[in-house]
Amino acid sequence: MKASVVMATYNGARYLRAQVDSILQGMGVEDELIIADDGSTDQTSDILEQYCAADNRVILLPDKSHKGVVGNFNYAIEHSSGDIIILADQDDIWFSSKISTLKEYFKRDPKLTCILSDLTIIDSENNEIENSFFSLRKVKSGFFHNFLKNSYIGNAMAFRCNVKPYILPIPERVPMHDQWIGLINEKYGKVLFLEEPLGAYRRHSQNVTSMKHGPLMSMLAKRWNLASELCRRSKSLESAKWQWGRKKAGR
């Protein structure tokens, strides 16, 4: 089973080496690390090019910058070739057993399409400040729960390649890629919430995502956009299924 780790980067030089090193130590020879950089202006690109030169499992995609977080992850996922896709942020730390553990769970259950694993939480100096993201956020499975209060966090997610046609393209209007991917798997697949920390989630002043709610009107607008895009995707999938059925029947 081949794993594609997909990472989106932007001005992440401070923590990047620690994260990439932690990922590589758990990768098999057949695995790949796909990285899409969003036009970084610090040393991020130089660091990534050094890794590419030293390890052929690291693939830096051609620069198509300024797509934003959602577009950048969409770009990286498009270029993945593994049986499972594991999302990675640029500033966290993976435990050495993460990839092998995820592979084992996917092998055990062929119907399983997505895994959300627990995380510890660390600060900018690697000090643990929480031992369970699940407990802190009161994480729960279920489509409607995660539509209203998202439990899905990208750096703890992995999914099978066979759900890529359902996920891609990730709509530009959705709040974040991880919630979209989680809800697609809730609706069309089978999700496991794994109560075992497989990495450390770093909280610092430059985090893209916040653990606090935004203003009410902003939240309502985001949910409206998300609901609209989910309905649109459902209709397009049904249409594609119907057209495929007609072709199969020779009509």
JSON list of C-alpha atoms in Angstrom, two decimals:
[
{"chain": "A", "resi": 1, "resn": "MET", "atom": "CA", "xyz": [0.00, 0.00, 0.00]},
{"chain": "A", "resi": 2, "resn": "LYS", "atom": "CA", "xyz": [1.52, 3.28, -1.15]},
{"chain": "A", "resi": 3, "resn": "ALA", "atom": "CA", "xyz": [1.00, 6.45, 0.87]},
{"chain": "A", "resi": 4, "resn": "SER", "atom": "CA", "xyz": [1.01, 9.93, -0.61]},
{"chain": "A", "resi": 5, "resn": "VAL", "atom": "CA", "xyz": [1.67, 12.59, 1.99]},
{"chain": "A", "resi": 6, "resn": "VAL", "atom": "CA", "xyz": [0.44, 15.92, 0.62]},
{"chain": "A", "resi": 7, "resn": "MET", "atom": "CA", "xyz": [1.64, 19.19, 2.12]},
{"chain": "A", "resi": 8, "resn": "ALA", "atom": "CA", "xyz": [0.79, 22.80, 1.35]},
{"chain": "A", "resi": 9, "resn": "THR", "atom": "CA", "xyz": [3.41, 25.37, 2.31]},
{"chain": "A", "resi": 10, "resn": "TYR", "atom": "CA", "xyz": [3.64, 29.13, 2.56]},
{"chain": "A", "resi": 11, "resn": "ASN", "atom": "CA", "xyz": [6.39, 31.01, 4.39]},
{"chain": "A", "resi": 12, "resn": "GLY", "atom": "CA", "xyz": [6.88, 28.09, 6.76]},
{"chain": "A", "resi": 13, "resn": "ALA", "atom": "CA", "xyz": [10.67, 28.01, 7.01]},
{"chain": "A", "resi": 14, "resn": "ARG", "atom": "CA", "xyz": [10.80, 28.26, 10.82]},
{"chain": "A", "resi": 15, "resn": "TYR", "atom": "CA", "xyz": [9.29, 24.84, 11.51]},
{"chain": "A", "resi": 16, "resn": "LEU", "atom": "CA", "xyz": [9.55, 23.18, 8.11]},
{"chain": "A", "resi": 17, "resn": "ARG", "atom": "CA", "xyz": [12.67, 21.06, 8.59]},
{"chain": "A", "resi": 18, "resn": "ALA", "atom": "CA", "xyz": [11.37, 19.52, 11.81]},
{"chain": "A", "resi": 19, "resn": "GLN", "atom": "CA", "xyz": [8.09, 18.59, 10.13]},
{"chain": "A", "resi": 20, "resn": "VAL", "atom": "CA", "xyz": [9.60, 17.16, 6.95]},
{"chain": "A", "resi": 21, "resn": "ASP", "atom": "CA", "xyz": [12.17, 15.16, 8.95]},
{"chain": "A", "resi": 22, "resn": "SER", "atom": "CA", "xyz": [9.40, 13.70, 11.12]},
{"chain": "A", "resi": 23, "resn": "ILE", "atom": "CA", "xyz": [7.42, 12.69, 8.00]},
{"chain": "A", "resi": 24, "resn": "LEU", "atom": "CA", "xyz": [10.35, 11.13, 6.17]},
{"chain": "A", "resi": 25, "resn": "GLN", "atom": "CA", "xyz": [11.37, 8.98, 9.12]},
{"chain": "A", "resi": 26, "resn": "GLY", "atom": "CA", "xyz": [8.04, 7.17, 8.95]},
{"chain": "A", "resi": 27, "resn": "MET", "atom": "CA", "xyz": [7.76, 6.82, 5.15]},
{"chain": "A", "resi": 28, "resn": "GLY", "atom": "CA", "xyz": [8.39, 3.59, 3.26]},
{"chain": "A", "resi": 29, "resn": "VAL", "atom": "CA", "xyz": [10.55, 3.43, 0.15]},
{"chain": "A", "resi": 30, "resn": "GLU", "atom": "CA", "xyz": [7.42, 3.29, -2.01]},
{"chain": "A", "resi": 31, "resn": "ASP", "atom": "CA", "xyz": [5.76, 6.33, -0.41]},
{"chain": "A", "resi": 32, "resn": "GLU", "atom": "CA", "xyz": [5.89, 9.94, -1.61]},
{"chain": "A", "resi": 33, "resn": "LEU", "atom": "CA", "xyz": [5.77, 13.41, -0.14]},
{"chain": "A", "resi": 34, "resn": "ILE", "atom": "CA", "xyz": [4.01, 15.82, -2.52]},
{"chain": "A", "resi": 35, "resn": "ILE", "atom": "CA", "xyz": [4.51, 19.49, -1.69]},
{"chain": "A", "resi": 36, "resn": "ALA", "atom": "CA", "xyz": [2.74, 22.49, -3.21]},
{"chain": "A", "resi": 37, "resn": "ASP", "atom": "CA", "xyz": [4.21, 25.85, -2.24]},
{"chain": "A", "resi": 38, "resn": "ASP", "atom": "CA", "xyz": [2.04, 28.94, -2.55]},
{"chain": "A", "resi": 39, "resn": "GLY", "atom": "CA", "xyz": [4.70, 31.43, -3.59]},
{"chain": "A", "resi": 40, "resn": "SER", "atom": "CA", "xyz": [6.69, 31.66, -0.35]},
{"chain": "A", "resi": 41, "resn": "THR", "atom": "CA", "xyz": [8.95, 34.68, 0.05]},
{"chain": "A", "resi": 42, "resn": "ASP", "atom": "CA", "xyz": [11.11, 33.29, 2.89]},
{"chain": "A", "resi": 43, "resn": "GLN", "atom": "CA", "xyz": [13.51, 30.32, 2.72]},
{"chain": "A", "resi": 44, "resn": "THR", "atom": "CA", "xyz": [10.76, 27.70, 2.33]},
{"chain": "A", "resi": 45, "resn": "SER", "atom": "CA", "xyz": [11.44, 26.99, -1.36]},
{"chain": "A", "resi": 46, "resn": "ASP", "atom": "CA", "xyz": [15.18, 26.68, -0.79]},
{"chain": "A", "resi": 47, "resn": "ILE", "atom": "CA", "xyz": [14.63, 24.21, 2.04]},
{"chain": "A", "resi": 48, "resn": "LEU", "atom": "CA", "xyz": [12.24, 22.12, -0.05]},
{"chain": "A", "resi": 49, "resn": "GLU", "atom": "CA", "xyz": [14.59, 22.04, -3.02]},
{"chain": "A", "resi": 50, "resn": "GLN", "atom": "CA", "xyz": [17.32, 20.71, -0.72]},
{"chain": "A", "resi": 51, "resn": "TYR", "atom": "CA", "xyz": [15.05, 17.86, 0.38]},
{"chain": "A", "resi": 52, "resn": "CYS", "atom": "CA", "xyz": [14.11, 17.09, -3.24]},
{"chain": "A", "resi": 53, "resn": "ALA", "atom": "CA", "xyz": [17.79, 16.82, -4.19]},
{"chain": "A", "resi": 54, "resn": "ALA", "atom": "CA", "xyz": [18.54, 14.52, -1.26]},
{"chain": "A", "resi": 55, "resn": "ASP", "atom": "CA", "xyz": [15.49, 12.22, -1.36]},
{"chain": "A", "resi": 56, "resn": "ASN", "atom": "CA", "xyz": [13.61, 11.16, -4.51]},
{"chain": "A", "resi": 57, "resn": "ARG", "atom": "CA", "xyz": [10.47, 10.52, -2.46]},
{"chain": "A", "resi": 58, "resn": "VAL", "atom": "CA", "xyz": [10.07, 14.29, -2.02]},
{"chain": "A", "resi": 59, "resn": "ILE", "atom": "CA", "xyz": [8.35, 15.98, -4.96]},
{"chain": "A", "resi": 60, "resn": "LEU", "atom": "CA", "xyz": [8.00, 19.76, -5.13]},
{"chain": "A", "resi": 61, "resn": "LEU", "atom": "CA", "xyz": [5.28, 20.70, -7.61]},
{"chain": "A", "resi": 62, "resn": "PRO", "atom": "CA", "xyz": [5.82, 23.47, -10.16]},
{"chain": "A", "resi": 63, "resn": "ASP", "atom": "CA", "xyz": [4.94, 26.81, -8.63]},
{"chain": "A", "resi": 64, "resn": "LYS", "atom": "CA", "xyz": [1.38, 27.97, -9.25]},
{"chain": "A", "resi": 65, "resn": "SER", "atom": "CA", "xyz": [1.35, 30.45, -6.44]},
{"chain": "A", "resi": 66, "resn": "HIS", "atom": "CA", "xyz": [-1.30, 32.46, -4.65]},
{"chain": "A", "resi": 67, "resn": "LYS", "atom": "CA", "xyz": [-4.05, 29.85, -4.69]},
{"chain": "A", "resi": 68, "resn": "GLY", "atom": "CA", "xyz": [-4.68, 30.05, -0.95]},
{"chain": "A", "resi": 69, "resn": "VAL", "atom": "CA", "xyz": [-4.82, 27.11, 1.46]},
{"chain": "A", "resi": 70, "resn": "VAL", "atom": "CA", "xyz": [-7.79, 25.36, -0.16]},
{"chain": "A", "resi": 71, "resn": "GLY", "atom": "CA", "xyz": [-6.49, 25.72, -3.71]},
{"chain": "A", "resi": 72, "resn": "ASN", "atom": "CA", "xyz": [-3.00, 24.68, -2.70]},
{"chain": "A", "resi": 73, "resn": "PHE", "atom": "CA", "xyz": [-4.19, 21.44, -1.10]},
{"chain": "A", "resi": 74, "resn": "ASN", "atom": "CA", "xyz": [-6.40, 20.78, -4.11]},
{"chain": "A", "resi": 75, "resn": "TYR", "atom": "CA", "xyz": [-3.32, 21.15, -6.34]},
{"chain": "A", "resi": 76, "resn": "ALA", "atom": "CA", "xyz": [-1.27, 18.74, -4.20]},
{"chain": "A", "resi": 77, "resn": "ILE", "atom": "CA", "xyz": [-4.01, 16.12, -3.91]},
{"chain": "A", "resi": 78, "resn": "GLU", "atom": "CA", "xyz": [-4.50, 16.17, -7.71]},
{"chain": "A", "resi": 79, "resn": "HIS", "atom": "CA", "xyz": [-0.88, 15.08, -8.14]},
{"chain": "A", "resi": 80, "resn": "SER", "atom": "CA", "xyz": [-0.91, 12.30, -5.54]},
{"chain": "A", "resi": 81, "resn": "SER", "atom": "CA", "xyz": [-0.52, 8.72, -6.78]},
{"chain": "A", "resi": 82, "resn": "GLY", "atom": "CA", "xyz": [-0.78, 6.69, -3.57]},
{"chain": "A", "resi": 83, "resn": "ASP", "atom": "CA", "xyz": [-3.45, 4.27, -2.41]},
{"chain": "A", "resi": 84, "resn": "ILE", "atom": "CA", "xyz": [-4.00, 6.51, 0.59]},
{"chain": "A", "resi": 85, "resn": "ILE", "atom": "CA", "xyz": [-3.55, 10.27, 0.88]},
{"chain": "A", "resi": 86, "resn": "ILE", "atom": "CA", "xyz": [-2.38, 11.74, 4.18]},
{"chain": "A", "resi": 87, "resn": "LEU", "atom": "CA", "xyz": [-2.67, 15.49, 4.71]},
{"chain": "A", "resi": 88, "resn": "ALA", "atom": "CA", "xyz": [0.21, 17.40, 6.30]},
{"chain": "A", "resi": 89, "resn": "ASP", "atom": "CA", "xyz": [0.67, 20.95, 7.52]},
{"chain": "A", "resi": 90, "resn": "GLN", "atom": "CA", "xyz": [4.05, 22.66, 7.39]},
{"chain": "A", "resi": 91, "resn": "ASP", "atom": "CA", "xyz": [4.59, 23.27, 11.10]},
{"chain": "A", "resi": 92, "resn": "ASP", "atom": "CA", "xyz": [3.56, 20.16, 13.04]},
{"chain": "A", "resi": 93, "resn": "ILE", "atom": "CA", "xyz": [5.40, 17.01, 14.12]},
{"chain": "A", "resi": 94, "resn": "TRP", "atom": "CA", "xyz": [4.48, 13.46, 13.11]},
{"chain": "A", "resi": 95, "resn": "PHE", "atom": "CA", "xyz": [5.16, 10.45, 15.31]},
{"chain": "A", "resi": 96, "resn": "SER", "atom": "CA", "xyz": [7.34, 7.84, 13.59]},
{"chain": "A", "resi": 97, "resn": "SER", "atom": "CA", "xyz": [4.55, 5.24, 13.66]},
{"chain": "A", "resi": 98, "resn": "LYS", "atom": "CA", "xyz": [1.91, 7.45, 12.01]},
{"chain": "A", "resi": 99, "resn": "ILE", "atom": "CA", "xyz": [2.07, 6.23, 8.41]},
{"chain": "A", "resi": 100, "resn": "SER", "atom": "CA", "xyz": [2.45, 2.53, 9.27]},
{"chain": "A", "resi": 101, "resn": "THR", "atom": "CA", "xyz": [-0.44, 2.74, 11.74]},
{"chain": "A", "resi": 102, "resn": "LEU", "atom": "CA", "xyz": [-2.73, 4.38, 9.19]},
{"chain": "A", "resi": 103, "resn": "LYS", "atom": "CA", "xyz": [-1.82, 1.78, 6.57]},
{"chain": "A", "resi": 104, "resn": "GLU", "atom": "CA", "xyz": [-2.62, -1.03, 8.98]},
{"chain": "A", "resi": 105, "resn": "TYR", "atom": "CA", "xyz": [-6.11, 0.32, 9.75]},
{"chain": "A", "resi": 106, "resn": "PHE", "atom": "CA", "xyz": [-6.91, 0.76, 6.05]},
{"chain": "A", "resi": 107, "resn": "LYS", "atom": "CA", "xyz": [-5.72, -2.79, 5.34]},
{"chain": "A", "resi": 108, "resn": "ARG", "atom": "CA", "xyz": [-7.92, -4.21, 8.12]},
{"chain": "A", "resi": 109, "resn": "ASP", "atom": "CA", "xyz": [-11.13, -2.67, 6.76]},
{"chain": "A", "resi": 110, "resn": "PRO", "atom": "CA", "xyz": [-11.51, -2.39, 2.96]},
{"chain": "A", "resi": 111, "resn": "LYS", "atom": "CA", "xyz": [-14.68, -0.32, 3.41]},
{"chain": "A", "resi": 112, "resn": "LEU", "atom": "CA", "xyz": [-12.91, 2.32, 5.47]},
{"chain": "A", "resi": 113, "resn": "THR", "atom": "CA", "xyz": [-12.39, 5.50, 3.42]},
{"chain": "A", "resi": 114, "resn": "CYS", "atom": "CA", "xyz": [-11.14, 8.07, 5.95]},
{"chain": "A", "resi": 115, "resn": "ILE", "atom": "CA", "xyz": [-9.33, 8.21, 9.28]},
{"chain": "A", "resi": 116, "resn": "LEU", "atom": "CA", "xyz": [-9.19, 11.12, 11.68]},
{"chain": "A", "resi": 117, "resn": "SER", "atom": "CA", "xyz": [-6.58, 10.45, 14.36]},
{"chain": "A", "resi": 118, "resn": "ASP", "atom": "CA", "xyz": [-6.08, 12.22, 17.66]},
{"chain": "A", "resi": 119, "resn": "LEU", "atom": "CA", "xyz": [-3.24, 14.70, 18.27]},
{"chain": "A", "resi": 120, "resn": "THR", "atom": "CA", "xyz": [-1.32, 16.14, 21.14]},
{"chain": "A", "resi": 121, "resn": "ILE", "atom": "CA", "xyz": [-0.94, 19.92, 21.09]},
{"chain": "A", "resi": 122, "resn": "ILE", "atom": "CA", "xyz": [2.42, 21.66, 21.44]},
{"chain": "A", "resi": 123, "resn": "ASP", "atom": "CA", "xyz": [3.57, 25.27, 21.54]},
{"chain": "A", "resi": 124, "resn": "SER", "atom": "CA", "xyz": [6.22, 26.99, 19.44]},
{"chain": "A", "resi": 125, "resn": "GLU", "atom": "CA", "xyz": [8.98, 25.50, 21.62]},
{"chain": "A", "resi": 126, "resn": "ASN", "atom": "CA", "xyz": [7.71, 21.88, 21.40]},
{"chain": "A", "resi": 127, "resn": "ASN", "atom": "CA", "xyz": [6.22, 21.93, 24.89]},
{"chain": "A", "resi": 128, "resn": "GLU", "atom": "CA", "xyz": [3.05, 19.83, 25.20]},
{"chain": "A", "resi": 129, "resn": "ILE", "atom": "CA", "xyz": [0.10, 21.97, 26.27]},
{"chain": "A", "resi": 130, "resn": "GLU", "atom": "CA", "xyz": [-2.73, 19.42, 25.69]},
{"chain": "A", "resi": 131, "resn": "ASN", "atom": "CA", "xyz": [-2.57, 15.64, 25.47]},
{"chain": "A", "resi": 132, "resn": "SER", "atom": "CA", "xyz": [-5.68, 15.19, 23.32]},
{"chain": "A", "resi": 133, "resn": "PHE", "atom": "CA", "xyz": [-7.14, 17.37, 20.58]},
{"chain": "A", "resi": 134, "resn": "PHE", "atom": "CA", "xyz": [-10.21, 15.09, 20.59]},
{"chain": "A", "resi": 135, "resn": "SER", "atom": "CA", "xyz": [-10.91, 15.82, 24.26]},
{"chain": "A", "resi": 136, "resn": "LEU", "atom": "CA", "xyz": [-10.22, 19.53, 23.97]},
{"chain": "A", "resi": 137, "resn": "ARG", "atom": "CA", "xyz": [-12.51, 20.00, 20.97]},
{"chain": "A", "resi": 138, "resn": "LYS", "atom": "CA", "xyz": [-15.08, 17.37, 22.02]},
{"chain": "A", "resi": 139, "resn": "VAL", "atom": "CA", "xyz": [-14.64, 15.70, 18.64]},
{"chain": "A", "resi": 140, "resn": "LYS", "atom": "CA", "xyz": [-17.56, 13.61, 17.33]},
{"chain": "A", "resi": 141, "resn": "SER", "atom": "CA", "xyz": [-18.38, 11.79, 14.13]},
{"chain": "A", "resi": 142, "resn": "GLY", "atom": "CA", "xyz": [-21.52, 12.39, 12.09]},
{"chain": "A", "resi": 143, "resn": "PHE", "atom": "CA", "xyz": [-22.34, 14.48, 9.03]},
{"chain": "A", "resi": 144, "resn": "PHE", "atom": "CA", "xyz": [-24.66, 17.04, 10.61]},
{"chain": "A", "resi": 145, "resn": "HIS", "atom": "CA", "xyz": [-22.53, 17.48, 13.73]},
{"chain": "A", "resi": 146, "resn": "ASN", "atom": "CA", "xyz": [-19.47, 18.23, 11.59]},
{"chain": "A", "resi": 147, "resn": "PHE", "atom": "CA", "xyz": [-21.41, 20.51, 9.30]},
{"chain": "A", "resi": 148, "resn": "LEU", "atom": "CA", "xyz": [-22.31, 22.68, 12.29]},
{"chain": "A", "resi": 149, "resn": "LYS", "atom": "CA", "xyz": [-19.16, 22.19, 14.38]},
{"chain": "A", "resi": 150, "resn": "ASN", "atom": "CA", "xyz": [-16.20, 20.89, 12.45]},
{"chain": "A", "resi": 151, "resn": "SER", "atom": "CA", "xyz": [-14.08, 18.17, 14.06]},
{"chain": "A", "resi": 152, "resn": "TYR", "atom": "CA", "xyz": [-11.93, 17.55, 11.00]},
{"chain": "A", "resi": 153, "resn": "ILE", "atom": "CA", "xyz": [-8.42, 18.94, 11.11]},
{"chain": "A", "resi": 154, "resn": "GLY", "atom": "CA", "xyz": [-6.23, 18.38, 8.08]},
{"chain": "A", "resi": 155, "resn": "ASN", "atom": "CA", "xyz": [-3.02, 17.34, 9.79]},
{"chain": "A", "resi": 156, "resn": "ALA", "atom": "CA", "xyz": [-4.85, 14.42, 11.40]},
{"chain": "A", "resi": 157, "resn": "MET", "atom": "CA", "xyz": [-6.62, 13.15, 8.26]},
{"chain": "A", "resi": 158, "resn": "ALA", "atom": "CA", "xyz": [-6.00, 10.34, 5.79]},
{"chain": "A", "resi": 159, "resn": "PHE", "atom": "CA", "xyz": [-8.29, 9.00, 3.06]},
{"chain": "A", "resi": 160, "resn": "ARG", "atom": "CA", "xyz": [-8.31, 6.45, 0.24]},
{"chain": "A", "resi": 161, "resn": "CYS", "atom": "CA", "xyz": [-7.55, 7.50, -3.30]},
{"chain": "A", "resi": 162, "resn": "ASN", "atom": "CA", "xyz": [-10.90, 6.12, -4.49]},
{"chain": "A", "resi": 163, "resn": "VAL", "atom": "CA", "xyz": [-12.73, 9.07, -2.91]},
{"chain": "A", "resi": 164, "resn": "LYS", "atom": "CA", "xyz": [-10.67, 11.64, -4.84]},
{"chain": "A", "resi": 165, "resn": "PRO", "atom": "CA", "xyz": [-13.35, 11.87, -7.59]},
{"chain": "A", "resi": 166, "resn": "TYR", "atom": "CA", "xyz": [-15.87, 12.83, -4.88]},
{"chain": "A", "resi": 167, "resn": "ILE", "atom": "CA", "xyz": [-13.54, 15.35, -3.24]},
{"chain": "A", "resi": 168, "resn": "LEU", "atom": "CA", "xyz": [-11.95, 17.06, -6.24]},
{"chain": "A", "resi": 169, "resn": "PRO", "atom": "CA", "xyz": [-12.11, 19.76, -7.25]},
{"chain": "A", "resi": 170, "resn": "ILE", "atom": "CA", "xyz": [-12.42, 21.29, -3.79]},
{"chain": "A", "resi": 171, "resn": "PRO", "atom": "CA", "xyz": [-14.74, 24.29, -4.24]},
{"chain": "A", "resi": 172, "resn": "GLU", "atom": "CA", "xyz": [-13.10, 27.67, -3.66]},
{"chain": "A", "resi": 173, "resn": "ARG", "atom": "CA", "xyz": [-16.05, 28.82, -1.56]},
{"chain": "A", "resi": 174, "resn": "VAL", "atom": "CA", "xyz": [-15.82, 26.17, 1.16]},
{"chain": "A", "resi": 175, "resn": "PRO", "atom": "CA", "xyz": [-14.43, 27.38, 4.52]},
{"chain": "A", "resi": 176, "resn": "MET", "atom": "CA", "xyz": [-11.55, 24.87, 4.62]},
{"chain": "A", "resi": 177, "resn": "HIS", "atom": "CA", "xyz": [-10.39, 21.79, 2.72]},
{"chain": "A", "resi": 178, "resn": "ASP", "atom": "CA", "xyz": [-10.40, 19.52, 5.78]},
{"chain": "A", "resi": 179, "resn": "GLN", "atom": "CA", "xyz": [-14.07, 20.06, 6.63]},
{"chain": "A", "resi": 180, "resn": "TRP", "atom": "CA", "xyz": [-15.02, 19.49, 2.99]},
{"chain": "A", "resi": 181, "resn": "ILE", "atom": "CA", "xyz": [-13.04, 16.24, 2.79]},
{"chain": "A", "resi": 182, "resn": "GLY", "atom": "CA", "xyz": [-14.45, 15.07, 6.12]},
{"chain": "A", "resi": 183, "resn": "LEU", "atom": "CA", "xyz": [-18.07, 15.73, 5.13]},
{"chain": "A", "resi": 184, "resn": "ILE", "atom": "CA", "xyz": [-17.63, 14.05, 1.74]},
{"chain": "A", "resi": 185, "resn": "ASN", "atom": "CA", "xyz": [-16.36, 10.94, 3.53]},
{"chain": "A", "resi": 186, "resn": "GLU", "atom": "CA", "xyz": [-19.17, 11.14, 6.10]},
{"chain": "A", "resi": 187, "resn": "LYS", "atom": "CA", "xyz": [-21.71, 11.20, 3.26]},
{"chain": "A", "resi": 188, "resn": "TYR", "atom": "CA", "xyz": [-20.22, 8.77, 0.76]},
{"chain": "A", "resi": 189, "resn": "GLY", "atom": "CA", "xyz": [-17.76, 6.64, 2.71]},
{"chain": "A", "resi": 190, "resn": "LYS", "atom": "CA", "xyz": [-16.88, 5.24, 6.12]},
{"chain": "A", "resi": 191, "resn": "VAL", "atom": "CA", "xyz": [-14.91, 7.23, 8.69]},
{"chain": "A", "resi": 192, "resn": "LEU", "atom": "CA", "xyz": [-12.89, 6.04, 11.69]},
{"chain": "A", "resi": 193, "resn": "PHE", "atom": "CA", "xyz": [-12.17, 8.40, 14.56]},
{"chain": "A", "resi": 194, "resn": "LEU", "atom": "CA", "xyz": [-8.94, 6.94, 15.94]},
{"chain": "A", "resi": 195, "resn": "GLU", "atom": "CA", "xyz": [-8.42, 7.81, 19.60]},
{"chain": "A", "resi": 196, "resn": "GLU", "atom": "CA", "xyz": [-4.66, 7.42, 19.35]},
{"chain": "A", "resi": 197, "resn": "PRO", "atom": "CA", "xyz": [-2.45, 10.49, 18.89]},
{"chain": "A", "resi": 198, "resn": "LEU", "atom": "CA", "xyz": [-0.28, 10.07, 15.80]},
{"chain": "A", "resi": 199, "resn": "GLY", "atom": "CA", "xyz": [1.26, 13.52, 15.79]},
{"chain": "A", "resi": 200, "resn": "ALA", "atom": "CA", "xyz": [1.66, 16.84, 17.56]},
{"chain": "A", "resi": 201, "resn": "TYR", "atom": "CA", "xyz": [-0.35, 19.87, 16.46]},
{"chain": "A", "resi": 202, "resn": "ARG", "atom": "CA", "xyz": [1.69, 23.03, 16.86]},
{"chain": "A", "resi": 203, "resn": "ARG", "atom": "CA", "xyz": [-0.12, 26.17, 17.98]},
{"chain": "A", "resi": 204, "resn": "HIS", "atom": "CA", "xyz": [1.67, 29.46, 17.38]},
{"chain": "A", "resi": 205, "resn": "SER", "atom": "CA", "xyz": [0.95, 33.04, 16.35]},
{"chain": "A", "resi": 206, "resn": "GLN", "atom": "CA", "xyz": [1.10, 32.30, 12.60]},
{"chain": "A", "resi": 207, "resn": "ASN", "atom": "CA", "xyz": [-1.44, 29.45, 12.48]},
{"chain": "A", "resi": 208, "resn": "VAL", "atom": "CA", "xyz": [-3.82, 29.77, 9.53]},
{"chain": "A", "resi": 209, "resn": "THR", "atom": "CA", "xyz": [-6.74, 28.18, 11.35]},
{"chain": "A", "resi": 210, "resn": "SER", "atom": "CA", "xyz": [-8.18, 29.35, 14.65]},
{"chain": "A", "resi": 211, "resn": "MET", "atom": "CA", "xyz": [-9.64, 27.19, 17.40]},
{"chain": "A", "resi": 212, "resn": "LYS", "atom": "CA", "xyz": [-12.17, 29.93, 18.19]},
{"chain": "A", "resi": 213, "resn": "HIS", "atom": "CA", "xyz": [-15.46, 30.71, 16.49]},
{"chain": "A", "resi": 214, "resn": "GLY", "atom": "CA", "xyz": [-15.63, 33.71, 14.18]},
{"chain": "A", "resi": 215, "resn": "PRO", "atom": "CA", "xyz": [-18.41, 36.32, 14.08]},
{"chain": "A", "resi": 216, "resn": "LEU", "atom": "CA", "xyz": [-21.93, 34.93, 13.73]},
{"chain": "A", "resi": 217, "resn": "MET", "atom": "CA", "xyz": [-22.62, 36.42, 10.30]},
{"chain": "A", "resi": 218, "resn": "SER", "atom": "CA", "xyz": [-19.32, 35.08, 8.99]},
{"chain": "A", "resi": 219, "resn": "MET", "atom": "CA", "xyz": [-20.14, 31.61, 10.34]},
{"chain": "A", "resi": 220, "resn": "LEU", "atom": "CA", "xyz": [-23.60, 31.67, 8.74]},
{"chain": "A", "resi": 221, "resn": "ALA", "atom": "CA", "xyz": [-22.15, 32.74, 5.39]},
{"chain": "A", "resi": 222, "resn": "LYS", "atom": "CA", "xyz": [-19.58, 29.96, 5.50]},
{"chain": "A", "resi": 223, "resn": "ARG", "atom": "CA", "xyz": [-22.21, 27.34, 6.32]},
{"chain": "A", "resi": 224, "resn": "TRP", "atom": "CA", "xyz": [-24.40, 28.61, 3.49]},
{"chain": "A", "resi": 225, "resn": "ASN", "atom": "CA", "xyz": [-21.53, 28.35, 1.04]},
{"chain": "A", "resi": 226, "resn": "LEU", "atom": "CA", "xyz": [-20.65, 24.88, 2.33]},
{"chain": "A", "resi": 227, "resn": "ALA", "atom": "CA", "xyz": [-24.25, 23.65, 2.05]},
{"chain": "A", "resi": 228, "resn": "SER", "atom": "CA", "xyz": [-24.56, 25.07, -1.46]},
{"chain": "A", "resi": 229, "resn": "GLU", "atom": "CA", "xyz": [-21.37, 23.37, -2.62]},
{"chain": "A", "resi": 230, "resn": "LEU", "atom": "CA", "xyz": [-22.33, 20.03, -1.04]},
{"chain": "A", "resi": 231, "resn": "CYS", "atom": "CA", "xyz": [-25.68, 20.12, -2.86]},
{"chain": "A", "resi": 232, "resn": "ARG", "atom": "CA", "xyz": [-23.97, 21.05, -6.11]},
{"chain": "A", "resi": 233, "resn": "ARG", "atom": "CA", "xyz": [-21.47, 18.20, -5.75]},
{"chain": "A", "resi": 234, "resn": "SER", "atom": "CA", "xyz": [-24.24, 15.71, -4.94]},
{"chain": "A", "resi": 235, "resn": "LYS", "atom": "CA", "xyz": [-26.12, 16.69, -8.10]},
{"chain": "A", "resi": 236, "resn": "SER", "atom": "CA", "xyz": [-23.00, 16.45, -10.27]},
{"chain": "A", "resi": 237, "resn": "LEU", "atom": "CA", "xyz": [-22.17, 13.01, -8.88]},
{"chain": "A", "resi": 238, "resn": "GLU", "atom": "CA", "xyz": [-25.70, 11.79, -9.54]},
{"chain": "A", "resi": 239, "resn": "SER", "atom": "CA", "xyz": [-25.53, 13.16, -13.09]},
{"chain": "A", "resi": 240, "resn": "ALA", "atom": "CA", "xyz": [-22.17, 11.49, -13.70]},
{"chain": "A", "resi": 241, "resn": "LYS", "atom": "CA", "xyz": [-23.50, 8.20, -12.33]},
{"chain": "A", "resi": 242, "resn": "TRP", "atom": "CA", "xyz": [-26.56, 8.40, -14.60]},
{"chain": "A", "resi": 243, "resn": "GLN", "atom": "CA", "xyz": [-24.45, 9.18, -17.67]},
{"chain": "A", "resi": 244, "resn": "TRP", "atom": "CA", "xyz": [-22.05, 6.34, -16.85]},
{"chain": "A", "resi": 245, "resn": "GLY", "atom": "CA", "xyz": [-25.03, 4.00, -16.53]},
{"chain": "A", "resi": 246, "resn": "ARG", "atom": "CA", "xyz": [-26.35, 5.03, -19.95]},
{"chain": "A", "resi": 247, "resn": "LYS", "atom": "CA", "xyz": [-22.94, 4.44, -21.56]},
{"chain": "A", "resi": 248, "resn": "LYS", "atom": "CA", "xyz": [-22.66, 1.03, -19.91]},
{"chain": "A", "resi": 249, "resn": "ALA", "atom": "CA", "xyz": [-26.11, 0.12, -21.25]},
{"chain": "A", "resi": 250, "resn": "GLY", "atom": "CA", "xyz": [-25.05, 1.22, -24.75]},
{"chain": "A", "resi": 251, "resn": "ARG", "atom": "CA", "xyz": [-27.55, 4.03, -25.01]}
]
